[in-house]
XYZ file of C-alpha atoms in Angstrom:
559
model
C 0.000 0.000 0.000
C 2.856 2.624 0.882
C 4.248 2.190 -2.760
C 1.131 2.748 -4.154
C 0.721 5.629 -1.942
C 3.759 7.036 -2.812
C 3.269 6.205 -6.985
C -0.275 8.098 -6.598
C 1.373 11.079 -4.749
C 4.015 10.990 -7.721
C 1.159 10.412 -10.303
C -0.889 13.427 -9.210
C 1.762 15.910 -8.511
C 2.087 15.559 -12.567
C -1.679 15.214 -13.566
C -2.041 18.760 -11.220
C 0.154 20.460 -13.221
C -1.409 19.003 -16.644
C -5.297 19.223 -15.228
C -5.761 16.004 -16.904
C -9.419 15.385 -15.362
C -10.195 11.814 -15.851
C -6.446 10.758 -14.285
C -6.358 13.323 -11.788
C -9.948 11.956 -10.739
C -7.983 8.103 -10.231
C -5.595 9.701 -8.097
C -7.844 11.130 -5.911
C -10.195 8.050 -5.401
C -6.732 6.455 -4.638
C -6.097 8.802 -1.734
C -9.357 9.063 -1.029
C -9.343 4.940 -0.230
C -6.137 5.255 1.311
C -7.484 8.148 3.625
C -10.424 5.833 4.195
C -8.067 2.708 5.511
C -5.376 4.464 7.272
C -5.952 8.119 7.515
C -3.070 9.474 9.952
C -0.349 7.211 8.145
C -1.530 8.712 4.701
C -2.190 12.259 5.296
C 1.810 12.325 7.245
C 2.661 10.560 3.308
C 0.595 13.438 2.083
C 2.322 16.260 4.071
C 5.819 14.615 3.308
C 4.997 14.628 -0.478
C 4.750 18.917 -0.888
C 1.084 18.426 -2.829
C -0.660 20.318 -0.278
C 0.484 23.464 -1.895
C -0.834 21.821 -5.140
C -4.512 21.538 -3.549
C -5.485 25.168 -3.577
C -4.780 25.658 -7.309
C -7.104 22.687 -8.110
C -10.069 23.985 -5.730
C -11.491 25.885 -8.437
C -15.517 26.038 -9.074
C -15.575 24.679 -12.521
C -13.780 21.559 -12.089
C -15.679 18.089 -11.420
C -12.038 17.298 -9.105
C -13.294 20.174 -6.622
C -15.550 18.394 -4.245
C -12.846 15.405 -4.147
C -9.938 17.967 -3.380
C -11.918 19.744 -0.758
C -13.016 15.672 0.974
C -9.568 15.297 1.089
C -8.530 18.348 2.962
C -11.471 17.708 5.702
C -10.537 13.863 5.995
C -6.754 14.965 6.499
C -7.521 17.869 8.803
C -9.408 15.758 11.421
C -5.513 15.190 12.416
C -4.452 18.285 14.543
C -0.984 18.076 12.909
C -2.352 18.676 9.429
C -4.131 21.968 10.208
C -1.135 24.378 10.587
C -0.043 22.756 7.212
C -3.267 23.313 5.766
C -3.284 26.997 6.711
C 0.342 27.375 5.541
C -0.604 25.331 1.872
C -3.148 28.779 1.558
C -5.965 26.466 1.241
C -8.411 28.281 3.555
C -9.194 31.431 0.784
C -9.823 28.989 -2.343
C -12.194 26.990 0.260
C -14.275 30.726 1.221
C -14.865 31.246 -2.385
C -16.190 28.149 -2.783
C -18.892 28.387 -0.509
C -20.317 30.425 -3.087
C -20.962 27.716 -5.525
C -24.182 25.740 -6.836
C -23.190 22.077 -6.556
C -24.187 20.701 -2.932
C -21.350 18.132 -2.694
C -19.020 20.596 -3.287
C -20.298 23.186 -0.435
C -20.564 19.845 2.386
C -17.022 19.003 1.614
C -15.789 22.350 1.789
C -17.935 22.959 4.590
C -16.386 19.840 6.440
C -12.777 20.969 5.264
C -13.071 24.267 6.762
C -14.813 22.986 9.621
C -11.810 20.750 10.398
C -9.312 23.140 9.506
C -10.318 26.023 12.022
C -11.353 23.583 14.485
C -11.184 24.368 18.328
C -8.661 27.651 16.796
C -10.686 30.793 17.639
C -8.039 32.651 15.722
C -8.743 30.736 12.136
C -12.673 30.777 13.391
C -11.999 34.835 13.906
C -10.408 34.450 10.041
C -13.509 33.267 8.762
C -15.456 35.855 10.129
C -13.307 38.691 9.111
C -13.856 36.673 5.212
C -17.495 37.158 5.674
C -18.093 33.527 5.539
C -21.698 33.930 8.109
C -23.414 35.787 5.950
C -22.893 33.401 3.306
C -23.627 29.872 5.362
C -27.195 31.925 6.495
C -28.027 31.860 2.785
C -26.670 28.212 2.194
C -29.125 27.278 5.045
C -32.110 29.052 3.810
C -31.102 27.549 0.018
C -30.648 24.340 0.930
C -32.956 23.738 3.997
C -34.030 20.212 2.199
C -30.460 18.633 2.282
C -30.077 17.110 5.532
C -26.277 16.718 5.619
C -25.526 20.130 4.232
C -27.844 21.223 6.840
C -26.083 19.450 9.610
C -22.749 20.994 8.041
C -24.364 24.661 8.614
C -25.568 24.049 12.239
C -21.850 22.542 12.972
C -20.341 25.993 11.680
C -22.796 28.039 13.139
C -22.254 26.220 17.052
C -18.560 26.613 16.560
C -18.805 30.472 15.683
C -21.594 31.652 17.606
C -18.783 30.847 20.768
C -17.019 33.835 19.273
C -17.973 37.528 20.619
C -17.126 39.294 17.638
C -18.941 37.041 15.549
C -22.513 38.241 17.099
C -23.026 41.482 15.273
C -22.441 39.507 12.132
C -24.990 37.033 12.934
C -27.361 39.228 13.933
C -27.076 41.355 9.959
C -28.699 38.106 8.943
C -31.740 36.654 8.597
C -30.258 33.778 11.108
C -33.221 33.802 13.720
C -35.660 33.308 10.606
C -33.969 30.315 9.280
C -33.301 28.460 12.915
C -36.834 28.892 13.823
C -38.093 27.573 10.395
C -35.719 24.695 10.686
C -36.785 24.241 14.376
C -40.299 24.050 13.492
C -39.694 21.206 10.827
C -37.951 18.947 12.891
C -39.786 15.843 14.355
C -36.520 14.237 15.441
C -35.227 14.810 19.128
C -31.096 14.546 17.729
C -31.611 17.061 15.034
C -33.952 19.421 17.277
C -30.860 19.210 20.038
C -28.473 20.471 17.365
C -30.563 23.735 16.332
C -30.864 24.451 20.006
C -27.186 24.244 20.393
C -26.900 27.263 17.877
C -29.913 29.163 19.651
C -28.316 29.070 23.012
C -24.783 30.930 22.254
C -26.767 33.044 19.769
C -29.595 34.214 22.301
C -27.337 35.181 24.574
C -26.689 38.790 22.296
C -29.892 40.802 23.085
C -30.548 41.975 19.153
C -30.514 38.330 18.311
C -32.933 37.216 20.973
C -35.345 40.177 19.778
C -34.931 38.856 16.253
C -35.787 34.785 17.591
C -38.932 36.149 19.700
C -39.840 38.056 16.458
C -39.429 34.707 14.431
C -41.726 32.926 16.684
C -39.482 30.679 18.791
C -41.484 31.531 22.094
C -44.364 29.750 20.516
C -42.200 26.973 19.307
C -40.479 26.257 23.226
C -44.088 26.800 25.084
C -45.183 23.795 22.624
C -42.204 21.787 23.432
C -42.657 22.470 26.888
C -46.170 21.530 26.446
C -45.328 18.129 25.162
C -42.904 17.056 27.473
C -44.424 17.704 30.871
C -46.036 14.504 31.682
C -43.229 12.561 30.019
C -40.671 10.656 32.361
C -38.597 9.378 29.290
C -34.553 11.027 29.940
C -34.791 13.030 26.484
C -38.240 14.629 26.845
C -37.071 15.599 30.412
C -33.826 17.352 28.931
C -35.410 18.763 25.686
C -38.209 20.705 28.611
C -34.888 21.919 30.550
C -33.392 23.341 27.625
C -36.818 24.540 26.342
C -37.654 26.556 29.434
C -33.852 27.959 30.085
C -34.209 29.051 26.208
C -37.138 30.720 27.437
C -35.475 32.200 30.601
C -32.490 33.283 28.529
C -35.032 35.378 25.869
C -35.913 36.926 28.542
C -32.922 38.650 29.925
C -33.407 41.278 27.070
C -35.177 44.723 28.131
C -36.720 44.542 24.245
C -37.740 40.816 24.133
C -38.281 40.954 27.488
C -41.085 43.928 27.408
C -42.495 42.170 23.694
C -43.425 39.214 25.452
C -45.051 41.076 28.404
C -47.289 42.801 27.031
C -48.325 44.616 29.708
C -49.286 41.704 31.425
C -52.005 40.660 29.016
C -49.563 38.684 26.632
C -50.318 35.122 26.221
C -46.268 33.739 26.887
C -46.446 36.147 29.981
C -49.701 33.768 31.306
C -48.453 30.635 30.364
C -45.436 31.103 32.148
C -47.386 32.222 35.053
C -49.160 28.536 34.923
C -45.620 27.081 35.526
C -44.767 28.477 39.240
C -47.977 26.363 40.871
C -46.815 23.060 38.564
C -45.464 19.789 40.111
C -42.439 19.808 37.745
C -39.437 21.378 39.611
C -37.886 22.594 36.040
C -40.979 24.219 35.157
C -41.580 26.153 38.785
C -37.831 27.098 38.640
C -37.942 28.378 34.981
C -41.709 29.928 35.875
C -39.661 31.951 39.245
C -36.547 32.880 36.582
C -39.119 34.213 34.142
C -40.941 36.209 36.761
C -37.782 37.952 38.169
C -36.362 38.488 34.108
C -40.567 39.912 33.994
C -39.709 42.316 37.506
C -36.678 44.214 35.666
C -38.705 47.909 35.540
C -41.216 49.241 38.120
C -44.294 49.463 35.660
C -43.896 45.312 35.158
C -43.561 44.753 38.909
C -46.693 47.033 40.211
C -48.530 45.255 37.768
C -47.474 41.865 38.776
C -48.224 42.866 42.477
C -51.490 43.893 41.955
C -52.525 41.079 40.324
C -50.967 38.121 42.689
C -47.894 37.219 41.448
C -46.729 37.133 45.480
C -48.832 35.018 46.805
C -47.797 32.315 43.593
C -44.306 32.562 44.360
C -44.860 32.113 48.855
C -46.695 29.211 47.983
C -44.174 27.735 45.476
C -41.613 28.778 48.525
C -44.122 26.963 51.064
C -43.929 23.678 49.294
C -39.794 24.031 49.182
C -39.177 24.735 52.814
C -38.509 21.530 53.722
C -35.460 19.816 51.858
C -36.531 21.742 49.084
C -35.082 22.602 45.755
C -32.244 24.941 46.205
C -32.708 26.118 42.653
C -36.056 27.169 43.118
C -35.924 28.722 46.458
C -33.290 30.813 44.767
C -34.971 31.865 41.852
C -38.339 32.756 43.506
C -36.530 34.791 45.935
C -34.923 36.787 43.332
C -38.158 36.903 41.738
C -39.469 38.814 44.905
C -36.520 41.003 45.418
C -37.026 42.068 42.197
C -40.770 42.640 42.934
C -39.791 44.563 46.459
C -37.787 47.674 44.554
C -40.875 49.928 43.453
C -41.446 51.750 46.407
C -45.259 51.450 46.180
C -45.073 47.263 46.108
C -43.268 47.351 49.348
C -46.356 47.658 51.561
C -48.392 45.722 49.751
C -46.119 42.783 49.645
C -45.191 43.461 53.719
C -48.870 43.043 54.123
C -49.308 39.936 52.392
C -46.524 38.380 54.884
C -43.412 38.084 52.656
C -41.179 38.379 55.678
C -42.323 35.587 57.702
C -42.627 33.542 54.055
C -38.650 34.303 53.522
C -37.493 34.470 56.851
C -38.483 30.225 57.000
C -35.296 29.970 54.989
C -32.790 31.579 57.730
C -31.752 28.148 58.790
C -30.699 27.416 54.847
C -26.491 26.289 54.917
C -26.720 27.450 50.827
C -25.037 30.499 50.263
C -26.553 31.312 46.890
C -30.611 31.331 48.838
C -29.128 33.330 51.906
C -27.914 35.746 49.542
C -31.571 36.680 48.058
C -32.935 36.503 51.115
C -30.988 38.874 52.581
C -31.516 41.070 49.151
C -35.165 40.171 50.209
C -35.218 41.633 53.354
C -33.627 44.699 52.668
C -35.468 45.819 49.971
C -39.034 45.560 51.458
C -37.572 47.492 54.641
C -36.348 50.369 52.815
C -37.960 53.331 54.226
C -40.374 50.889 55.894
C -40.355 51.556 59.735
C -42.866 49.327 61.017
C -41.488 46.486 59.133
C -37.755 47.518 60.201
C -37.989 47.790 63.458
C -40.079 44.677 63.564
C -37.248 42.563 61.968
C -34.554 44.410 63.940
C -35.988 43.068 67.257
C -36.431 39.799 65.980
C -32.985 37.887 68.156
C -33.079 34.652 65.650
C -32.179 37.016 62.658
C -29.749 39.737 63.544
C -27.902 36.604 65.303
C -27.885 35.058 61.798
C -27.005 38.209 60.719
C -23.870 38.374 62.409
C -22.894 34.938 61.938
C -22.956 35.282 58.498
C -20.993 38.655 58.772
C -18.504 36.459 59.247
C -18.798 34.413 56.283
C -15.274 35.216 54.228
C -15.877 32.780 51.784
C -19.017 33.831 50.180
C -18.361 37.651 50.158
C -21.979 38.070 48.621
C -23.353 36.977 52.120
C -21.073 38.571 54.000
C -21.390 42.372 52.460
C -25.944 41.724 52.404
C -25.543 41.027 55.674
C -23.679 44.118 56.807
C -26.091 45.909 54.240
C -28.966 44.495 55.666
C -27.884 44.716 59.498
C -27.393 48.842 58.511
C -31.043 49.205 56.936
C -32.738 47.932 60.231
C -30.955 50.857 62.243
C -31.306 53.048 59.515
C -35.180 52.654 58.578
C -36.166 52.201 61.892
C -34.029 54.483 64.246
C -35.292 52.238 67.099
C -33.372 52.073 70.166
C -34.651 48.440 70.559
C -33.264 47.418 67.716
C -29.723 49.002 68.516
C -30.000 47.333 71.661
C -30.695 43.673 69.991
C -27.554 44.421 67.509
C -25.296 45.084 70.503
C -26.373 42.486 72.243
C -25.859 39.954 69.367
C -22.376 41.590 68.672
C -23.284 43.444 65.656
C -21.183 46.501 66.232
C -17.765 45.452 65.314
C -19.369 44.196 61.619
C -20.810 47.756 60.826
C -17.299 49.088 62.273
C -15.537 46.956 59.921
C -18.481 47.946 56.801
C -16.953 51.413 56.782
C -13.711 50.071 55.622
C -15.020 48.748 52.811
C -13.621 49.220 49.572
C -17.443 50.160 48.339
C -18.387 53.793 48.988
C -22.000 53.142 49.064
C -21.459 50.418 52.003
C -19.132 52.711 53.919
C -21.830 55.461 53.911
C -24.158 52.822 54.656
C -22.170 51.920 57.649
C -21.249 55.836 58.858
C -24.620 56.471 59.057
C -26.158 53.610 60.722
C -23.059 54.041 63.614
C -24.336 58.042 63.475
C -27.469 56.843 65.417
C -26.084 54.443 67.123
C -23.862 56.978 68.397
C -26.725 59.229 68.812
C -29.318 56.992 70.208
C -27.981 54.287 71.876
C -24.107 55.389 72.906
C -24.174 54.469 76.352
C -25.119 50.426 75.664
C -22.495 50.450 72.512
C -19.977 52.520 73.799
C -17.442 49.349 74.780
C -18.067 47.860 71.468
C -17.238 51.020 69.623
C -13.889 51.279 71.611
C -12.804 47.371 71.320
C -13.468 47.750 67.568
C -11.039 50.542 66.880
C -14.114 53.184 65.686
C -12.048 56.177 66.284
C -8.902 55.481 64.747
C -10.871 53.950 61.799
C -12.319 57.731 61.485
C -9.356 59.145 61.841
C -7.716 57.188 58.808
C -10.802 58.199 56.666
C -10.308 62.035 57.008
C -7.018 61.621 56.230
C -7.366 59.972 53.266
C -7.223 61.906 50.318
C -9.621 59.061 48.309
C -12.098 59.080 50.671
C -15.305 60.463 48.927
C -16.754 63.751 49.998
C -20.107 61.705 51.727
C -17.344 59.894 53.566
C -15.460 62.763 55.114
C -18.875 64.544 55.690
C -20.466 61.269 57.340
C -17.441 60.498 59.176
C -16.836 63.783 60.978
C -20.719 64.155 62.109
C -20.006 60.786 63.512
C -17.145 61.990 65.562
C -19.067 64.994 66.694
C -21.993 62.323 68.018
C -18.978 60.051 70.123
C -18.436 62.902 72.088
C -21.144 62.144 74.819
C -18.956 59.396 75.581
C -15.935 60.320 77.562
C -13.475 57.081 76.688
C -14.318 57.946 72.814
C -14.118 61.692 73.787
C -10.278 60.611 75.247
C -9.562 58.897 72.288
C -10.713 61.529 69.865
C -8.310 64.426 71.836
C -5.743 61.840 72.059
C -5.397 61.099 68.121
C -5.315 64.889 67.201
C -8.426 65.208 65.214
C -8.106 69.096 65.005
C -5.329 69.281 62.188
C -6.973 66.699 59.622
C -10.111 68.681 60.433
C -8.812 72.035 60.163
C -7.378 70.864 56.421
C -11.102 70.059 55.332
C -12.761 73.742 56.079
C -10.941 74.267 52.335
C -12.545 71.122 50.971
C -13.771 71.561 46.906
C -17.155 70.215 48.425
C -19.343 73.006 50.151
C -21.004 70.382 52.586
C -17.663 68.893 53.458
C -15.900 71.986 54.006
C -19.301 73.687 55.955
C -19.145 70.357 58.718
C -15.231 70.680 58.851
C -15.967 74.124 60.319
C -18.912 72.782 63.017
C -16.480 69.720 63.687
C -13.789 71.581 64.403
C -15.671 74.592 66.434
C -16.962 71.253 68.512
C -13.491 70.151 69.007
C -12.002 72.990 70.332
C -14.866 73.716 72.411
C -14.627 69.858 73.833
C -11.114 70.058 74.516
């Protein structure tokens, strides 16, 4: 076999040259068969021989050789080693131009040769792109929607580039959403329906292109699949619903798509997605909860929802998870509440319908991802809430939670809502009881710490929640604002030329408020507060420089 290898190479090196069809046709059904039996040993025959560099001369529309050239390339470039070589041979140019031709066997084989060439290389991928070759494979798949493996060949191309960032704009020039949704709709078999899905997910995540697929029709097309599959135990059916409904989910994450499929609430996707949350299938209530919170992005979408129950869905989909329930789910219809609790108008309303004892059932959750929303949760529906503040700040079980997880350095998420949320009880509820209960559960060092953080809003979050500590409560947290190091924290603040003008302000009223106590008083005198001070009265910020002057006026009276 070698020799005859190597009398073929010899044989068609010549019959290139001469473009003698009919024998350069024998030579490459001879490599072709030699591929077929032994393809690493032959194509490393085939690099040896120099006839790569003969290929791209002979990949030329009008010969009947073309398709065979270009099957050759692909079955040699499913070796790794061959690809450089290919690229170097200048192969991948004469291959782009033929994707414009008319005969089918010639596009699949240059298709496949391509699609082995740039394989797993996002730089040759970025190559094709920059050649224009998207545009082209959208029309191929709208010309030839009938040929199956030509088809196939598209979707292939279209999974490997749609990875690519820069290869989104492109994609969404086209008429791609058009064609993937026609081709979804045709197909009856679960394999081929997986494949078009794999192109929709990478492609939906670019928020023109999802507007385009919801415009195209795919909503209807995933609520039918979803449909289907519901009752149906069988693995595939329960994996074509998951990837159905996170399609969905994904759609939704654009403001455009997002607002089209709304419809103000009257839209028939919006409803059927509604029917989802009180379903027995965990996919479906967690998809139904993601949808909800993609829904609750604006304020108009989440009074709307509010008025017309969406809360009292999503406590009783939490009710029936309270219990080893689905972490997934509690997560999602948590955010779908936070996201509900931000229009200033919902907060009552959803306080009234007992959100907070329906979320606080999860404190004892060990999953950092469903402490995280709850805490979110919480905080939102307080804000400027007093009642409901003060209510939650005197409740022991949760600022003690509060502080444990204040403590939680691996999951900084938890850690910084906790602070967050451990400062909105003081702050919406200025309630001496509920200073008391944070002292007493050792809450004062964590909001110490908070205005260190590198996060100007927490900081100011922090200063101002110690302000009325400091101004309500001093006596009961005066100890704890010592051992934590409250002055000298202050201290490095003003002096800090980065720290923002709400800082500086915040900071220095809070020194002002220590002084009722006299160890904080000491330690104030004792760290010279009076120069850093006197430096802000010239402060570029009026407010800044205006409480510089009271603070220091306060000082030097104090001292």
């Amino acid at each position: 076999m070698a020799d005859n290898l190597s009398d073929t190479l010899k044989k068609l090196k010549i019959t290139a040259v001469d473009r003698t069809d009919d024998s350069l046709e024998g030579c490459l059904d001879c490599l072709l068969q030699a591929l077929a039996q032994n393809n690493m040993e032959t194509s490393e025959k085939i690099q040896g021989s120099g006839i790569l560099q003969l290929f791209a001369s002979l990949l030329v529309p009008q010969s009947s050789c073309t398709a065979k050239v270009a099957n050759i390339i692909a079955e040699i470039a499913k070796n790794e080693f061959m690809r450089i070589p290919c690229v170097d041979a200048g192969l991948i140019s004469p291959l782009v131009q033929l994707l414009n031709s008319k005969d089918q066997e010639v596009l699949l084989q240059t298709g496949r040769a391509l699609g082995n060439i740039c394989y797993d290389s996002h730089s040759l991928q970025a190559q094709l792109i920059n050649m224009g070759v998207i545009p082209t494979l959208v029309k191929l798949l709208g010309i030839h929607c009938q040929n199956a493996a030509l088809t196939e060949m598209c979707l292939v191309a279209f999974g490997n580039l749609a990875e690519l960032e820069s290869s989104k704009e492109q994609f969404a020039s086209t008429n791609i959403a058009e064609e993937l949704v026609k081709l979804f709709k045709k197909q009856i078999d679960h394999d081929k329906r997986e494949m078009v899905f794999e192109v929709l997910a990478p492609l939906a995540e670019n928020d023109a292109i999802k507007l385009q697929l919801v415009e195209a029709g795919l909503v209807e097309c995933l609520l039918e699949i979803v449909q289907q599959k519901v009752d149906s135990d069988k693995e595939e059916d329960i994996a074509e619903l998951k990837t159905a409904s996170d399609l969905m989910v994904l759609l939704l994450l654009g403001d455009e798509s997002m607002q089209k499929l709304f419809e103000g609430g009257k839209g028939n996707v919006f409803q059927r997605v509604l029917s989802w949350i009180p379903s027995n299938n965990h996919q479906l209530q967690l998809a139904g909860a993601l949808a909800i919170a993609n829904f609750a992005r604006n304020d108009g979408n989440c009074i709307h929802m509010v008025d017309n129950g969406i809360v009292e869905k999503l406590m009783d989909l939490l009710d029936r998870h309270v219990e080893d329930g689905n972490v997934t789910v509690q997560h999602a219809a948590l955010s779908a509440l936070r996201n509900l609790a931000i229009p200033v108008v919902n907060k009552a309303k959803m306080l009234s319908a007992g959100v907070t004892e329906a979320v606080l059932k999860f404190l004892k959750s060990e999953m950092p991802p469903v402490q995280f929303k709850l805490l979110g949760t919480l905080r939102m529906l307080i804000d400027a809430q007093a009642e409901a503040a003060e209510q939650l700040g005197k409740n022991v079980k949760l600022v003690e939670r509060l502080v444990e997880w204040c403590e939680a350095k691996d999951h900084a998420g938890v850690m910084g809502e906790s602070n967050r949320l451990l400062s909105a009880l003081i702050r919406h509820s200025k309630s001496k009881d509920v200073i008391k209960t944070i002292v007493q559960s050792g809450g004062i060092k964590h909001l110490v710490t908070m205005a260190t953080s590198e996060h100007v809003i927490m900081q100011n979050e922090a200063l101002v929640a110690l302000a009325l500590i400091a101004a309500l409560e001093l006596g009961t947290a005066e100890k704890d604002l010592e051992s934590a190091k409250l002055v000298q924290i202050l201290h490095t603040l003003l002096a800090d030329e980065r720290s923002a003008p709400e800082i500086k302000y915040n900071s220095m009223v809070l020194i002002c408020a220590l002084m009722g106590s006299e160890s904080l008083h000491k330690e104030v005198q004792d760290l010279a507060f009076l120069d850093v001070v006197s430096k802000l009265r010239s402060h570029e910020n009026k407010s800044v420089a205006q409480q510089a002057s009271l603070t220091e006026q306060r000082l030097a009276v104090e001292s």
